[in-house]
Coordinates of C-alpha atoms in Angstrom, one line a residue:
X1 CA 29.2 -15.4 17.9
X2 CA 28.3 -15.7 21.5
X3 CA 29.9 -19.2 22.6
X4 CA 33.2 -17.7 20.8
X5 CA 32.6 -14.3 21.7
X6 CA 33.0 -13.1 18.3
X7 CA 32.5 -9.5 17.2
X8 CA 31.9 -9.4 13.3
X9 CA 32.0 -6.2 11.7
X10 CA 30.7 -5.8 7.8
X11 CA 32.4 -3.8 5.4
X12 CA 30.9 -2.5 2.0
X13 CA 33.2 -4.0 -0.7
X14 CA 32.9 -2.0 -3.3
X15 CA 32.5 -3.5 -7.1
X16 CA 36.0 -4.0 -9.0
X17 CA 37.7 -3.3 -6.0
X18 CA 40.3 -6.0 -6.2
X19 CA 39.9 -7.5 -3.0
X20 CA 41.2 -10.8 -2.7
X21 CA 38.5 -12.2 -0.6
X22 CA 35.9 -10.8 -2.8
X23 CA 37.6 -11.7 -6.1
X24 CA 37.4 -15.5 -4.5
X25 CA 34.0 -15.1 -3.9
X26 CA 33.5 -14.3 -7.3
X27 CA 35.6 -17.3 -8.8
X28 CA 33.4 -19.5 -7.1
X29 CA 30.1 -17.8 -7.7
X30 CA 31.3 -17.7 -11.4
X31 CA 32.1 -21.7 -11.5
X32 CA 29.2 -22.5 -10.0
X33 CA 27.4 -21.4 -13.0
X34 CA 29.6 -23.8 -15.3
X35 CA 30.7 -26.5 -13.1
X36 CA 28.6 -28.4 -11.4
X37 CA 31.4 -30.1 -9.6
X38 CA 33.5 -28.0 -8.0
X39 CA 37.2 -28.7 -6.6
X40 CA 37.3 -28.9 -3.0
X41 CA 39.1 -26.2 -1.2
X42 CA 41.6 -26.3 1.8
X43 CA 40.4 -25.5 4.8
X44 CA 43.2 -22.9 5.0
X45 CA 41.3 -20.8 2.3
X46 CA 37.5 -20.8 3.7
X47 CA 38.0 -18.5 6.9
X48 CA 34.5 -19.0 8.8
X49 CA 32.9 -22.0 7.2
X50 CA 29.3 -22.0 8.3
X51 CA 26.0 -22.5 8.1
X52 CA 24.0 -19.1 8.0
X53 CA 20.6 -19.6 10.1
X54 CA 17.6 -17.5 10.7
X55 CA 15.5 -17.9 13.8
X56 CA 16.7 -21.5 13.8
X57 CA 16.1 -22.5 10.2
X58 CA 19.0 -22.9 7.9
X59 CA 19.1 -20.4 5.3
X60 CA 19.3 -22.5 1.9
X61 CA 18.9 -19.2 -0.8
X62 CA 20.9 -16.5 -2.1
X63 CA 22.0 -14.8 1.3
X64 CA 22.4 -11.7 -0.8
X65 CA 19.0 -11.4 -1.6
X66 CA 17.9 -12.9 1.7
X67 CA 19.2 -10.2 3.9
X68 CA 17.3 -7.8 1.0
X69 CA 14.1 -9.7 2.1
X70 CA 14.8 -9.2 5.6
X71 CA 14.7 -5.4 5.5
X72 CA 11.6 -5.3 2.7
X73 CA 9.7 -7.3 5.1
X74 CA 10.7 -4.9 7.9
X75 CA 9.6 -2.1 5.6
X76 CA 6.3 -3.7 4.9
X77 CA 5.7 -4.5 8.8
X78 CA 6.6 -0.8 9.3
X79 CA 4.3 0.4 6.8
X80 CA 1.2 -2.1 7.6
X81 CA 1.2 -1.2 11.2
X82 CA 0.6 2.7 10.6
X83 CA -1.8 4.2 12.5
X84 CA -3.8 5.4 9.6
X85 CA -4.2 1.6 8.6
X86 CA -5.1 -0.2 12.1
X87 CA -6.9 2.9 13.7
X88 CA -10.3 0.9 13.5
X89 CA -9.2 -2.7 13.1
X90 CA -6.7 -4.6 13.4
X91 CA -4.0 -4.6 10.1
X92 CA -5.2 -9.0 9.9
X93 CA -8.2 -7.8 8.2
X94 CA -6.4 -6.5 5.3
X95 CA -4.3 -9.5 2.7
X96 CA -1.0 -7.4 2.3
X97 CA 0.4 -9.7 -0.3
X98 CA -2.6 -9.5 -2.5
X99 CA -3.1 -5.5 -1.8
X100 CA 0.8 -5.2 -2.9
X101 CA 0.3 -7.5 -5.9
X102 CA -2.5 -4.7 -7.3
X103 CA -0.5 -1.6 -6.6
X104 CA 2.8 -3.1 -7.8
X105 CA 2.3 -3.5 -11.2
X106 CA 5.3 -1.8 -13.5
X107 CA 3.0 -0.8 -16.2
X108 CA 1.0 1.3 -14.4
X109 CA 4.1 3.3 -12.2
X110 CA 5.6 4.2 -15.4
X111 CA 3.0 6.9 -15.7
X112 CA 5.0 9.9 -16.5
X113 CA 5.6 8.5 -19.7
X114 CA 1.8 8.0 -20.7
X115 CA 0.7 11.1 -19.3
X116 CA -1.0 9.1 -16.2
X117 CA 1.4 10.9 -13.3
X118 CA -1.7 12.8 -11.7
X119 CA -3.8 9.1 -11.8
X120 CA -0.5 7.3 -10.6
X121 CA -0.5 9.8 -7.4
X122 CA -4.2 9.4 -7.1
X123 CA -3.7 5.9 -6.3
X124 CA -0.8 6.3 -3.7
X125 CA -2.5 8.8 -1.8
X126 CA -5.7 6.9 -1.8
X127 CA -4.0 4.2 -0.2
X128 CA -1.8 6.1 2.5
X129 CA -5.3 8.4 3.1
X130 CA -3.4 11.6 2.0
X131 CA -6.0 12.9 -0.8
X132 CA -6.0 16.7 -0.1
X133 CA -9.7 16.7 1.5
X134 CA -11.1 19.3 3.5
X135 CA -10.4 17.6 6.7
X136 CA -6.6 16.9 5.7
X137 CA -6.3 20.6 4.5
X138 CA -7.6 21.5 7.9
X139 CA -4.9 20.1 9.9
X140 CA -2.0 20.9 7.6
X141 CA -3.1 24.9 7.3
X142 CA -5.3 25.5 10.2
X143 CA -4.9 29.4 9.5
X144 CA -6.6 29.2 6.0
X145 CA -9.2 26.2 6.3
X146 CA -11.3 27.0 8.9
X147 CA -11.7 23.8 11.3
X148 CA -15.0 23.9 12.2
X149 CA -15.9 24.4 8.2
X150 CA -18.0 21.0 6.5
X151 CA -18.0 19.2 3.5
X152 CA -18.3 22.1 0.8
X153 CA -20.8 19.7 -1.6
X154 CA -23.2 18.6 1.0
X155 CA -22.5 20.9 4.3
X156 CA -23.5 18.2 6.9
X157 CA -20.5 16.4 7.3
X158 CA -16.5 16.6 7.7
X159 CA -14.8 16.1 4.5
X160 CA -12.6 12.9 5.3
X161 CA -11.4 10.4 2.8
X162 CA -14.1 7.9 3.7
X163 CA -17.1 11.2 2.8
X164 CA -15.9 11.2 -0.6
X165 CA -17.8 7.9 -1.5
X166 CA -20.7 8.5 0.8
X167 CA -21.4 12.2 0.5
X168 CA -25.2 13.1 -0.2
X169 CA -24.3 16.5 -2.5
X170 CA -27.1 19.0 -2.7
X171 CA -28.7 17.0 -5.3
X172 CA -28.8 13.3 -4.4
X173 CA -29.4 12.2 -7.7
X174 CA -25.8 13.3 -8.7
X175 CA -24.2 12.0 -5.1
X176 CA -21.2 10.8 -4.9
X177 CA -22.6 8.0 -3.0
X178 CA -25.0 7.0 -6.1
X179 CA -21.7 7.1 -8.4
X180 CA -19.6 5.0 -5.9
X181 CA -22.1 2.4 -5.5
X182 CA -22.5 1.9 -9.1
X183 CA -19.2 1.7 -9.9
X184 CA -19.1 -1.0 -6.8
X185 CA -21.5 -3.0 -8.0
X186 CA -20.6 -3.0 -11.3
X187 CA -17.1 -4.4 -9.6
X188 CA -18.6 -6.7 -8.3
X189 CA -20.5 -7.6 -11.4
X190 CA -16.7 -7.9 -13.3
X191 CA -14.9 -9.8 -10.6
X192 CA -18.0 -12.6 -10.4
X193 CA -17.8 -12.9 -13.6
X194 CA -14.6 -13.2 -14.3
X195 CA -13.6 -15.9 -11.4
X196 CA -17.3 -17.8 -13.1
X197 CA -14.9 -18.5 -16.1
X198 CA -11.8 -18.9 -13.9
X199 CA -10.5 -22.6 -13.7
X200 CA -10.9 -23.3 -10.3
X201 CA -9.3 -26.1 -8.1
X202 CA -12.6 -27.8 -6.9
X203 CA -16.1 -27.2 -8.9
X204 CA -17.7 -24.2 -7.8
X205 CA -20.7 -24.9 -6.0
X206 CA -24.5 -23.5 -6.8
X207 CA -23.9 -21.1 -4.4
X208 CA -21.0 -19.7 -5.1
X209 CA -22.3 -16.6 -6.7
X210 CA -24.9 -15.8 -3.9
X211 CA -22.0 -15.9 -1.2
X212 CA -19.8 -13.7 -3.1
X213 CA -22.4 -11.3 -3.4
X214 CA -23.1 -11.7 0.0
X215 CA -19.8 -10.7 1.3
X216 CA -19.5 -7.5 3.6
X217 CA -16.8 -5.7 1.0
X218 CA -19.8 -5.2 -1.5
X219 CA -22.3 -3.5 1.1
X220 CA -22.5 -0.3 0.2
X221 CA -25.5 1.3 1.1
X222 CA -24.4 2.3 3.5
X223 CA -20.5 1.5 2.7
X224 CA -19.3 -0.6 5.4
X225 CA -15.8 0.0 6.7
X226 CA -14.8 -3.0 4.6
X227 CA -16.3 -1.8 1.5
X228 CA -14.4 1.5 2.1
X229 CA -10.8 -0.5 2.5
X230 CA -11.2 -2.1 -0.7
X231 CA -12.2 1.3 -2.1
X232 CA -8.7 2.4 -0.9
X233 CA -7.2 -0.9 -2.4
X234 CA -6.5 -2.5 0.8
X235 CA -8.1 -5.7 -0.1
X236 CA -10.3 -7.5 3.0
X237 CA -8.6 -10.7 3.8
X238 CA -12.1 -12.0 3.8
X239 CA -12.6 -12.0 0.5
X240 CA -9.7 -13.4 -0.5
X241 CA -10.1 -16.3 2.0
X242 CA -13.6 -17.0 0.6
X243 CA -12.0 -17.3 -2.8
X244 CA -9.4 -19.7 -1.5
X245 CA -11.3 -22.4 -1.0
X246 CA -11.7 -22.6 -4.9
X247 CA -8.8 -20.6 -6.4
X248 CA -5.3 -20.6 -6.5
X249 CA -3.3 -17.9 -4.7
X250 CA -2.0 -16.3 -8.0
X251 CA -5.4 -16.8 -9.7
X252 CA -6.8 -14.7 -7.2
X253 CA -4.4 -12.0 -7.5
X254 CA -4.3 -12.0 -11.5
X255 CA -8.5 -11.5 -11.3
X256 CA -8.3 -8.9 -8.4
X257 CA -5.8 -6.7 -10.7
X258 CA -7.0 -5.0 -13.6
X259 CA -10.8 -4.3 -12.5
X260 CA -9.3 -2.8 -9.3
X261 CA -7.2 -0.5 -11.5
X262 CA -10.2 0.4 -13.5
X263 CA -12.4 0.9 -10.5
X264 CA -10.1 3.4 -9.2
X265 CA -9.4 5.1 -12.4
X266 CA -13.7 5.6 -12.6
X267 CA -13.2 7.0 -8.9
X268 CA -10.6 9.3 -10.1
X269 CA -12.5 10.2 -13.0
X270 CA -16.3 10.2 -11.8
X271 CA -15.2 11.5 -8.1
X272 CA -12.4 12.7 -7.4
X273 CA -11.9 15.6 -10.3
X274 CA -15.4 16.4 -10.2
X275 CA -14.9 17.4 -6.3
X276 CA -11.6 19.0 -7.1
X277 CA -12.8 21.8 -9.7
X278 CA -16.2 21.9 -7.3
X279 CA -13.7 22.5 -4.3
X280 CA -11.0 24.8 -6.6
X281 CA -14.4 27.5 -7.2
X282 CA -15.4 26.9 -3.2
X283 CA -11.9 28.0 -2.0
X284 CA -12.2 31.0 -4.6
X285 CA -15.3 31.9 -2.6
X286 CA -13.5 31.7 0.4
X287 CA -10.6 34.1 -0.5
X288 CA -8.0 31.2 -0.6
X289 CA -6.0 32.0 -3.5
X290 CA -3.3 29.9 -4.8
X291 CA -0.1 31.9 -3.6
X292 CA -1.7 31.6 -0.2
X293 CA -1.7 27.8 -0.1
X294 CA 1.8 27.3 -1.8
X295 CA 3.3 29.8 0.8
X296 CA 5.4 27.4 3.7
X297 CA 4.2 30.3 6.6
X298 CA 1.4 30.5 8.5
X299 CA 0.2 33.5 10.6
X300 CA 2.2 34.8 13.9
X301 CA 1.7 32.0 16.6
X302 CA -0.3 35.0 18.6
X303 CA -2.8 34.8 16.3
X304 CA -3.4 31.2 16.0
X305 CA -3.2 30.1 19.4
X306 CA -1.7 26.2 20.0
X307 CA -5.6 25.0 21.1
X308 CA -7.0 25.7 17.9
X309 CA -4.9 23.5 16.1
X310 CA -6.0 19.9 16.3
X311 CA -3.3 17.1 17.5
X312 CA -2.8 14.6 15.2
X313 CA -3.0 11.1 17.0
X314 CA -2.5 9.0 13.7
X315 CA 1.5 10.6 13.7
X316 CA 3.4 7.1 13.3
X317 CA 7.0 5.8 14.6
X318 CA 9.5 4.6 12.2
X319 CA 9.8 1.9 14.8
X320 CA 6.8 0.4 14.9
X321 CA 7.3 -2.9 14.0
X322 CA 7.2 -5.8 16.2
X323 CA 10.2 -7.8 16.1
X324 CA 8.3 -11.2 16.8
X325 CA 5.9 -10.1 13.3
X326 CA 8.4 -9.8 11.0
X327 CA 10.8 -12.8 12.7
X328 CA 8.0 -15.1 12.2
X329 CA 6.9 -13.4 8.8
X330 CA 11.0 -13.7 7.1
X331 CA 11.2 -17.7 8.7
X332 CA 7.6 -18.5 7.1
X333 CA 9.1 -16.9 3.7
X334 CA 12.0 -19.6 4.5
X335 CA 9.7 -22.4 5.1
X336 CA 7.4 -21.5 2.1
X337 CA 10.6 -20.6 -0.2
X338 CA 10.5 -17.3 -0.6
X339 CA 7.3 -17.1 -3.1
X340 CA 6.6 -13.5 -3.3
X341 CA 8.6 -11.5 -0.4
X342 CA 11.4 -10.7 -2.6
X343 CA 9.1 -8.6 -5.1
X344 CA 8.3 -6.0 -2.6
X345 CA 9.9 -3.0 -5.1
X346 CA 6.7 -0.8 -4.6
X347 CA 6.4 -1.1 -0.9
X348 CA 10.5 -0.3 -1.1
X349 CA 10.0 2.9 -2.9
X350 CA 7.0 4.1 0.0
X351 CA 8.8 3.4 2.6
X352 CA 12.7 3.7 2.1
X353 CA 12.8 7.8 1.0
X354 CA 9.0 8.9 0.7
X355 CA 8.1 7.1 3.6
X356 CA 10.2 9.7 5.6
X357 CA 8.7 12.4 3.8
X358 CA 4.9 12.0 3.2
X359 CA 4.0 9.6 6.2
X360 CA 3.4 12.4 8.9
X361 CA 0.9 14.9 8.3

């Protein structure tokens, strides 16, 4: 295009059109499924013959679904470098194939069928740290949640997402923090067992279990920051690099799944809706009735001055992505064939409508 000084414009053929073009495109695609030797064409017929490249590799795949990859890996890019992920560290601590391999699965989306849609939401917001805590009520209705106003259960600290696993209650013994680190542990009690009876690539050393244990995702007392991403179901890249060295790839990923699903299910359960009825009497208490939070308007801007409404820094840009990540991340799916970047359906459906919707507070 630029030693010819071409300008290419795409057009959107639509199906059963009758275009000729497109109707020879077809032929072909059809013949090629019967014939593996097809006739030669003039060169009249083929317009632009030519090798479609990408970042200097030759694109050997469906260009179709190639150009579908390039956008989903886009999407991804856009997603992973949200504030709300990389406001502590960077987005390289988290393995986003293996986190979207645990959150994609079919069976578990189809949820307002099995009467799971409240679970299935659970999930998503856990991820994207939208959960309706105190903290996030605070800055979406400033005039009804008072901000300087601390956790309801324990009174000591802001309710954030992270306070849910780590709050002390009123009486420790029922804690949220002694329910989260059980169900941890007993995590990590499933997940050592399970990869124990995994076959493995190379025999698994003596120490194998001790340095599973050992890793930082499973300290929880306190929770470390990367206990508290996996508790979100961003899994720590360093736990799946520690597995590498004796597992395959979709081993790893197939062993991760299920218990991670439970886990949050117990969160959900134990957690979760035990702080939600707590924090449904609480708002009762505080006059907050329901019509209240389901109306859209908030009190005349002269009596809730601009200062008193906190600025939210974590607010994200569409265009976020750096060109050079997702150049180098769509040529290494090239190189590597394509393995898993075309099954990015669940990221699709975050990104492509709700994105635009529930990504900014």
């Amino acid at each position: 295009m630029l030693q010819k000084n071409l300008d290419i414009t795409l057009i959107k053929v639509p199906a059963h059109a009758d275009d000729p073009l497109n109707n020879h495109v077809d032929a072909l695609a059809k013949a090629a499924h019967t014939d593996s030797h097809l006739p030669s064409c003039p060169p009249s017929v083929l317009m632009a013959p030519c090798i479609l490249q990408f970042n200097s590799l030759p694109v050997d795949m469906n260009i179709r679904k190639f150009l579908r990859d390039i956008f989903d890996a886009k999407s991804l890019l856009t997603l992973a470098v949200l504030p709300r992920f990389n406001s502590s560290s960077s987005i390289s601590d988290i393995d986003w194939a293996c986190t979207k391999f645990c959150l994609n699965n079919n069976k578990q989306f189809v949820s307002h069928r099995n009467g799971r849609s409240e679970f299935c939401g659970f999930r998503i917001k856990l991820l994207l740290d939208m959960l309706p805590t105190l903290t996030t009520l605070q800055r979406r209705k400033p005039h009804l949640y008072n901000p300087s106003w601390l956790c309801p259960q324990c009174n000591s600290s802001p309710e954030t997402l992270d306070h849910l696993w780590t709050c002390p209650y009123i009486l420790p013994e029922f804690s949220p923090l002694n329910t989260f680190k059980t169900l941890l542990l007993a995590l990590r009690t499933n997940y050592l067992d399970k990869f124990l009876s995994a076959s493995s690539l190379i025999p698994l050393p003596d120490s194998f279990a001790a340095e599973f244990m050992a890793l930082d995702c499973w300290n929880c007392d306190p929770p470390s920051f990367s206990c508290l991403r996996l508790a979100r179901g961003l899994i720590p890249i360093s736990l799946t690099e520690f597995l590498g060295n004796y597992y395959s790839s979709l081993t790893i990923w197939s062993v991760l799944d299920t218990p991670l699903h439970d886990f949050h299910f117990d969160l959900y359960v134990q957690i979760w809706l035990c702080r939600s009825i707590f924090f449904h009497h609480w708002e009762s208490a505080q006059g907050i009735t329901k019509k209240m939070k389901s109306s859209a308007l908030g009190p005349p801007s002269t009596l809730c001055p601009s200062s008193n409404i906190p600025l939210d820094s974590s607010t994200p840009s569409l265009a976020t992505a750096s060109l050079d990540s997702w150049v180098s991340w769509v040529s290494s799916s090239i190189i590597r064939g394509g393995s898993w970047i075309s099954h990015l359906d669940f990221w699709r459906r975050l990104t492509v409508q709700p994105l635009l919707r529930i990504s900014f507070w």
